[in-house]
GROMACS .gro file of C-alpha atoms in nm:
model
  218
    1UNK     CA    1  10.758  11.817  11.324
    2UNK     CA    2  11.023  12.004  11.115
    3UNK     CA    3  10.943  12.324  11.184
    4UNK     CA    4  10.943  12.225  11.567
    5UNK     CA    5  11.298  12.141  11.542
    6UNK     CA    6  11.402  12.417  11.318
    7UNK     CA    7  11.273  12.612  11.582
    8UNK     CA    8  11.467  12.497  11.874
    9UNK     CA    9  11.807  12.521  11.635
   10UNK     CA   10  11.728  12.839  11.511
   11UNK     CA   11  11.661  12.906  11.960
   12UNK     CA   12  12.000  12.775  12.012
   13UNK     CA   13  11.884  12.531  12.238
   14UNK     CA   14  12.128  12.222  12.175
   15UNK     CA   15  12.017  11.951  11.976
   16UNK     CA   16  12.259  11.627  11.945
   17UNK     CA   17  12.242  11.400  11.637
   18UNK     CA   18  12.308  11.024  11.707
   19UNK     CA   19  12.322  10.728  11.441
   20UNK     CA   20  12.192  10.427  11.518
   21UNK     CA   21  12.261  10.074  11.351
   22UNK     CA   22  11.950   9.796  11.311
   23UNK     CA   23  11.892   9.619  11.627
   24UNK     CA   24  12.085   9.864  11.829
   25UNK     CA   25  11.883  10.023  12.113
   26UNK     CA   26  11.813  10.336  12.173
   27UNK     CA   27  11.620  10.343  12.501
   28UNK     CA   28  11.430  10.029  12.717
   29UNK     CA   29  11.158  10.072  12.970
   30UNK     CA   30  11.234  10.217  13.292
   31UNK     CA   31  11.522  10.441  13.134
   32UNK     CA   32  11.464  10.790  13.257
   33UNK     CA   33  11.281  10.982  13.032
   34UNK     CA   34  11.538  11.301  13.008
   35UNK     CA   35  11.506  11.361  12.562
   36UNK     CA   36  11.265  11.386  12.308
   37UNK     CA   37  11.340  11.197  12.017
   38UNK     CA   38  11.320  11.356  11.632
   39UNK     CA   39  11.369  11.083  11.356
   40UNK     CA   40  11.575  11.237  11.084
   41UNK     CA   41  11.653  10.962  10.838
   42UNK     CA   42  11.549  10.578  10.893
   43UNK     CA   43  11.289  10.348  11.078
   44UNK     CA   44  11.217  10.341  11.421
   45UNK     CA   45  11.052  10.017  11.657
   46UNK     CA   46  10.897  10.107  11.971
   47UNK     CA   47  10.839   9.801  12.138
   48UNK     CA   48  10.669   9.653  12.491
   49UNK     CA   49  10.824   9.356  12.644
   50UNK     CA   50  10.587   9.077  12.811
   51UNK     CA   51  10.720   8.691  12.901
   52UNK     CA   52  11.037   8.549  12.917
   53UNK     CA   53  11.192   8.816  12.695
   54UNK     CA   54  10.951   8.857  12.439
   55UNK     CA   55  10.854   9.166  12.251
   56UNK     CA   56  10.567   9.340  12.156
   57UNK     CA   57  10.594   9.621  11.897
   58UNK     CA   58  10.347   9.951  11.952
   59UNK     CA   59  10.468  10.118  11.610
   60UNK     CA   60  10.687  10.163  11.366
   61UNK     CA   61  10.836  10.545  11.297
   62UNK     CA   62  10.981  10.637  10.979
   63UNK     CA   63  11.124  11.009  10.892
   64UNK     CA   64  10.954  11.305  11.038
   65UNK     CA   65  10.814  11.159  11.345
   66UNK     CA   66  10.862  11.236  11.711
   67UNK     CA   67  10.930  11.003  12.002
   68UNK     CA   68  10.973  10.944  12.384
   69UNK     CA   69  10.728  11.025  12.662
   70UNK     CA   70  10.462  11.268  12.646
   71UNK     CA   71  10.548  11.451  12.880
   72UNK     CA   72  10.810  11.731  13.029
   73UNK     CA   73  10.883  11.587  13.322
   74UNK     CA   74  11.214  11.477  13.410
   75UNK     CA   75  11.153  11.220  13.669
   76UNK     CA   76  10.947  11.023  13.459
   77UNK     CA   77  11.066  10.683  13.306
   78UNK     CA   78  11.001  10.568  12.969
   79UNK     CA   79  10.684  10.303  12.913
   80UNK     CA   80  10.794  10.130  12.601
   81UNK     CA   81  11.140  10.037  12.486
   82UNK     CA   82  11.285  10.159  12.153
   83UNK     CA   83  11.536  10.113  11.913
   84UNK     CA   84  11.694  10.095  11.521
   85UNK     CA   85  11.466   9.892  11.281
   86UNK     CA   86  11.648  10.018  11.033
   87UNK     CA   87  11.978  10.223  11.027
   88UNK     CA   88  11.858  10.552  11.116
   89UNK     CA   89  11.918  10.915  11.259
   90UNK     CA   90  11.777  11.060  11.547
   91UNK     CA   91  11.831  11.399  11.690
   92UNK     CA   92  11.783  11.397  12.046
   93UNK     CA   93  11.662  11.747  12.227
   94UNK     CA   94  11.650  11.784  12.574
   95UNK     CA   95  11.369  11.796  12.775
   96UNK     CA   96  11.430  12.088  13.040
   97UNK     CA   97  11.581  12.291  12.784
   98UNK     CA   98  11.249  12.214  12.564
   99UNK     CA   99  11.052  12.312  12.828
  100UNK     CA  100  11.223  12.681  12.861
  101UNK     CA  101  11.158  12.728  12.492
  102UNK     CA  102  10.833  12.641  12.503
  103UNK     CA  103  10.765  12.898  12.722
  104UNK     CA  104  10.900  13.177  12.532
  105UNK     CA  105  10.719  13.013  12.187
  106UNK     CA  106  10.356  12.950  12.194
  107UNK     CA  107  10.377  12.809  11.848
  108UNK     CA  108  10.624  12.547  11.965
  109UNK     CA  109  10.403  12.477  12.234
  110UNK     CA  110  10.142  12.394  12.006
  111UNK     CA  111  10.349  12.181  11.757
  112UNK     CA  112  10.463  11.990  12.108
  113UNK     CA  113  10.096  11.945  12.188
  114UNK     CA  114  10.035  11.836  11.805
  115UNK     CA  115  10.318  11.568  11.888
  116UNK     CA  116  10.206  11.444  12.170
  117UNK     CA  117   9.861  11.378  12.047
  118UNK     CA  118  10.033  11.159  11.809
  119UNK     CA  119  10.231  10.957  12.042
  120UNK     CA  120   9.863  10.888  12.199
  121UNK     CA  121   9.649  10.788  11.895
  122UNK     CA  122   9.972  10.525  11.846
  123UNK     CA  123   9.937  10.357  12.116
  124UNK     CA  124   9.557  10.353  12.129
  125UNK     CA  125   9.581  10.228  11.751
  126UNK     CA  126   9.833   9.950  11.925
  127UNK     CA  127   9.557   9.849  12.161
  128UNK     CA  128   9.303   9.820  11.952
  129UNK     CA  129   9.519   9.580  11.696
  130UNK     CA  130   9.593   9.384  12.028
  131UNK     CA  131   9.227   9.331  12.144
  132UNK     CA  132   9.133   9.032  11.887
  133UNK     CA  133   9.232   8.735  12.060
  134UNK     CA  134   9.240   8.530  11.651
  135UNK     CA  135   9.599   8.580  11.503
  136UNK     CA  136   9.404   8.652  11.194
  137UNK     CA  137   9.304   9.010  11.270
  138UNK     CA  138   9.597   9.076  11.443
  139UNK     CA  139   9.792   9.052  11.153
  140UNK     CA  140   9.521   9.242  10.927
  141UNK     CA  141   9.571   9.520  11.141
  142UNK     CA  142   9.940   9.519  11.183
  143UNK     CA  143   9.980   9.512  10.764
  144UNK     CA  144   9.696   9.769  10.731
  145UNK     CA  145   9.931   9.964  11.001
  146UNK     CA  146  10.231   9.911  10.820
  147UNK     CA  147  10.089  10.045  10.516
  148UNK     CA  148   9.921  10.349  10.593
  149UNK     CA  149  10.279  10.485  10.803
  150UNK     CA  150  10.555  10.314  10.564
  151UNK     CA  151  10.362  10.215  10.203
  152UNK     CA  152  10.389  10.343   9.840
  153UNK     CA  153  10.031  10.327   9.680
  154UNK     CA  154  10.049  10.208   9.324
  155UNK     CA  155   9.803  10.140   9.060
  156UNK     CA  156   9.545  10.039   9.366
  157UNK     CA  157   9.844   9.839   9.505
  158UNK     CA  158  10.021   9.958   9.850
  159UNK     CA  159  10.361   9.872   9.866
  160UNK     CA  160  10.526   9.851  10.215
  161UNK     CA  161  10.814  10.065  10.213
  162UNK     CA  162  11.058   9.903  10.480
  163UNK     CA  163  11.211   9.496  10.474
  164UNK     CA  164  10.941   9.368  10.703
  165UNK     CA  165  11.054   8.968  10.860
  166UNK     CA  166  10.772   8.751  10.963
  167UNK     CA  167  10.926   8.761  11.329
  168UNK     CA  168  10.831   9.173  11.304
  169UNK     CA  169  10.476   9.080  11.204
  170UNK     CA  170  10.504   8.820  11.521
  171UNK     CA  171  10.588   9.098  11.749
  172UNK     CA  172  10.335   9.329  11.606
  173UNK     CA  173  10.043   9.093  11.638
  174UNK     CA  174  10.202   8.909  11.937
  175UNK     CA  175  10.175   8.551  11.808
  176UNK     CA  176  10.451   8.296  11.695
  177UNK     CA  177  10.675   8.331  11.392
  178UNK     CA  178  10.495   8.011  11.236
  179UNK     CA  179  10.147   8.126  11.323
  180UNK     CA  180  10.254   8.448  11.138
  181UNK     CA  181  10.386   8.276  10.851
  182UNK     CA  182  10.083   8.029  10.806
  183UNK     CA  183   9.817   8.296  10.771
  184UNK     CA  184  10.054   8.494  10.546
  185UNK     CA  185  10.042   8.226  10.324
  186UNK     CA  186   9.657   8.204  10.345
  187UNK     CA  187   9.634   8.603  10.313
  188UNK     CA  188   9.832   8.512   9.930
  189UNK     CA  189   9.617   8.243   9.849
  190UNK     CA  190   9.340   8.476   9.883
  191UNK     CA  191   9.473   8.776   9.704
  192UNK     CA  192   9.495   9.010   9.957
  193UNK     CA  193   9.889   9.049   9.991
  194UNK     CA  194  10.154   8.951   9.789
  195UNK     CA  195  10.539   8.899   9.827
  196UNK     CA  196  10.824   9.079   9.593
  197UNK     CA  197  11.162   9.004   9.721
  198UNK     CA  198  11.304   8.916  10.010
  199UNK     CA  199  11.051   9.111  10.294
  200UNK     CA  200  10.870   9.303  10.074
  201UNK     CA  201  10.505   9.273  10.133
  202UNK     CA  202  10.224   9.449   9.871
  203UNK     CA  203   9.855   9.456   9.977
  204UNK     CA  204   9.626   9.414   9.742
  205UNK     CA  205   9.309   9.411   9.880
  206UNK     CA  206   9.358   9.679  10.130
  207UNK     CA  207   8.946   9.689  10.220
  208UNK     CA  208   8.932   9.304  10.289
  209UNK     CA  209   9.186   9.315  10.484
  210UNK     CA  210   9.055   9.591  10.677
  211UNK     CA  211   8.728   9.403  10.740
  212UNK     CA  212   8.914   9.097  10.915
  213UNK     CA  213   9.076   9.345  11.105
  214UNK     CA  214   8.762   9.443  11.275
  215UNK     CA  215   8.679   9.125  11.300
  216UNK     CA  216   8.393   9.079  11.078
  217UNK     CA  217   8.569   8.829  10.888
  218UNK     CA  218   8.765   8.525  11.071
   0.00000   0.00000   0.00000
């Protein structure tokens, strides 16, 4: 999505660059939906809440992403909530002056529609990591996730990229910390992931994996 922001700079259309520190929010459901969101530098969660003030995480956005609601309408409200996983940098652009430039750029139009097809496919890739009612799949999916947005491959290895805490795995595969942490230890005794450092998680069987998340395997 760079050259959809170079774009609206090169426009003049105002852009404003905001830092963000981890854990500090950035937008909760219900907010009106008046930006779209350009991650410069840094990870972003997007997150759904559900009982008694627990969380459920859609994605995680690293560098080069776009965010917010897929759509140019400003009386709409955001559906997800969203904030620093990581200290990060977002450039915020917004949305009615968007919309004028988009009418005067057909190419930006497209990258926009590009974008927005994104935001969809993540959140139908969230749904169907959620529909497994085992833990075990769950979390398959959410590492498999994890590793195809944020990992290093290496020698047949994939490295996750980001400090990732068993209570992030919880809220990606909406279970319990210690039901996260128990089938993390039997994903290592079977050789499919392994731990270097303090919340750095390798896969290493990246197509076993990916058959208990479908379910084939429980």
């Amino acid at each position: 999505m760079a050259f959809l922001l170079a774009s609206l700079e090169e426009a003049g259309v105002r852009v404003v660059e905001r830092r963000f520190e981890v854990g500090q929010t950035i937008y909760v459901r219900g907010n009106p939906s008046r930006h779209l969101y350009f991650v410069i530098d840094g990870v972003i969660k997007l997150y759904k809440g559900y009982r008694e003030h627990k969380e459920a995480i859609v994605t995680l956005l690293e560098k080069g992403n776009v965010f917010g609601e897929p759509t140019l309408r400003l009386e709409d409200v955001h559906s997800d909530s969203a904030e620093a996983a990581a200290a990060c940098r977002v450039t915020l652009v917004g949305k009615e002056a968007l919309a004028q430039h988009v009418q005067r750029d057909p190419r930006c139009a497209l990258a926009l529609t590009v974008a927005y097809a994104q935001w969809v496919q993540r959140n139908a890739r969230a749904m169907e990591r959620l529909i497994p009612r085992d833990i075990r799949p769950r979390l398959a999916a959410s590492l498999l996730e994890l590793a195809d947005r944020l990992g290093e491959p290496t020698e047949g290895e994939v490295a996750i990229e980001v400090h990732v805490i068993h209570q992030t795995l919880a809220e990606m595969a909406v279970s319990s910390r210690v039901g996260v942490s128990k089938e993390m230890a039997r994903f290592r005794r079977e050789g499919l992931i392994d731990t270097r450092g303090v919340g750095r998680i390798v896969l290493l069987d990246k197509l076993s994996l990916g058959e208990i998340a479908r379910n084939h395997v429980v």
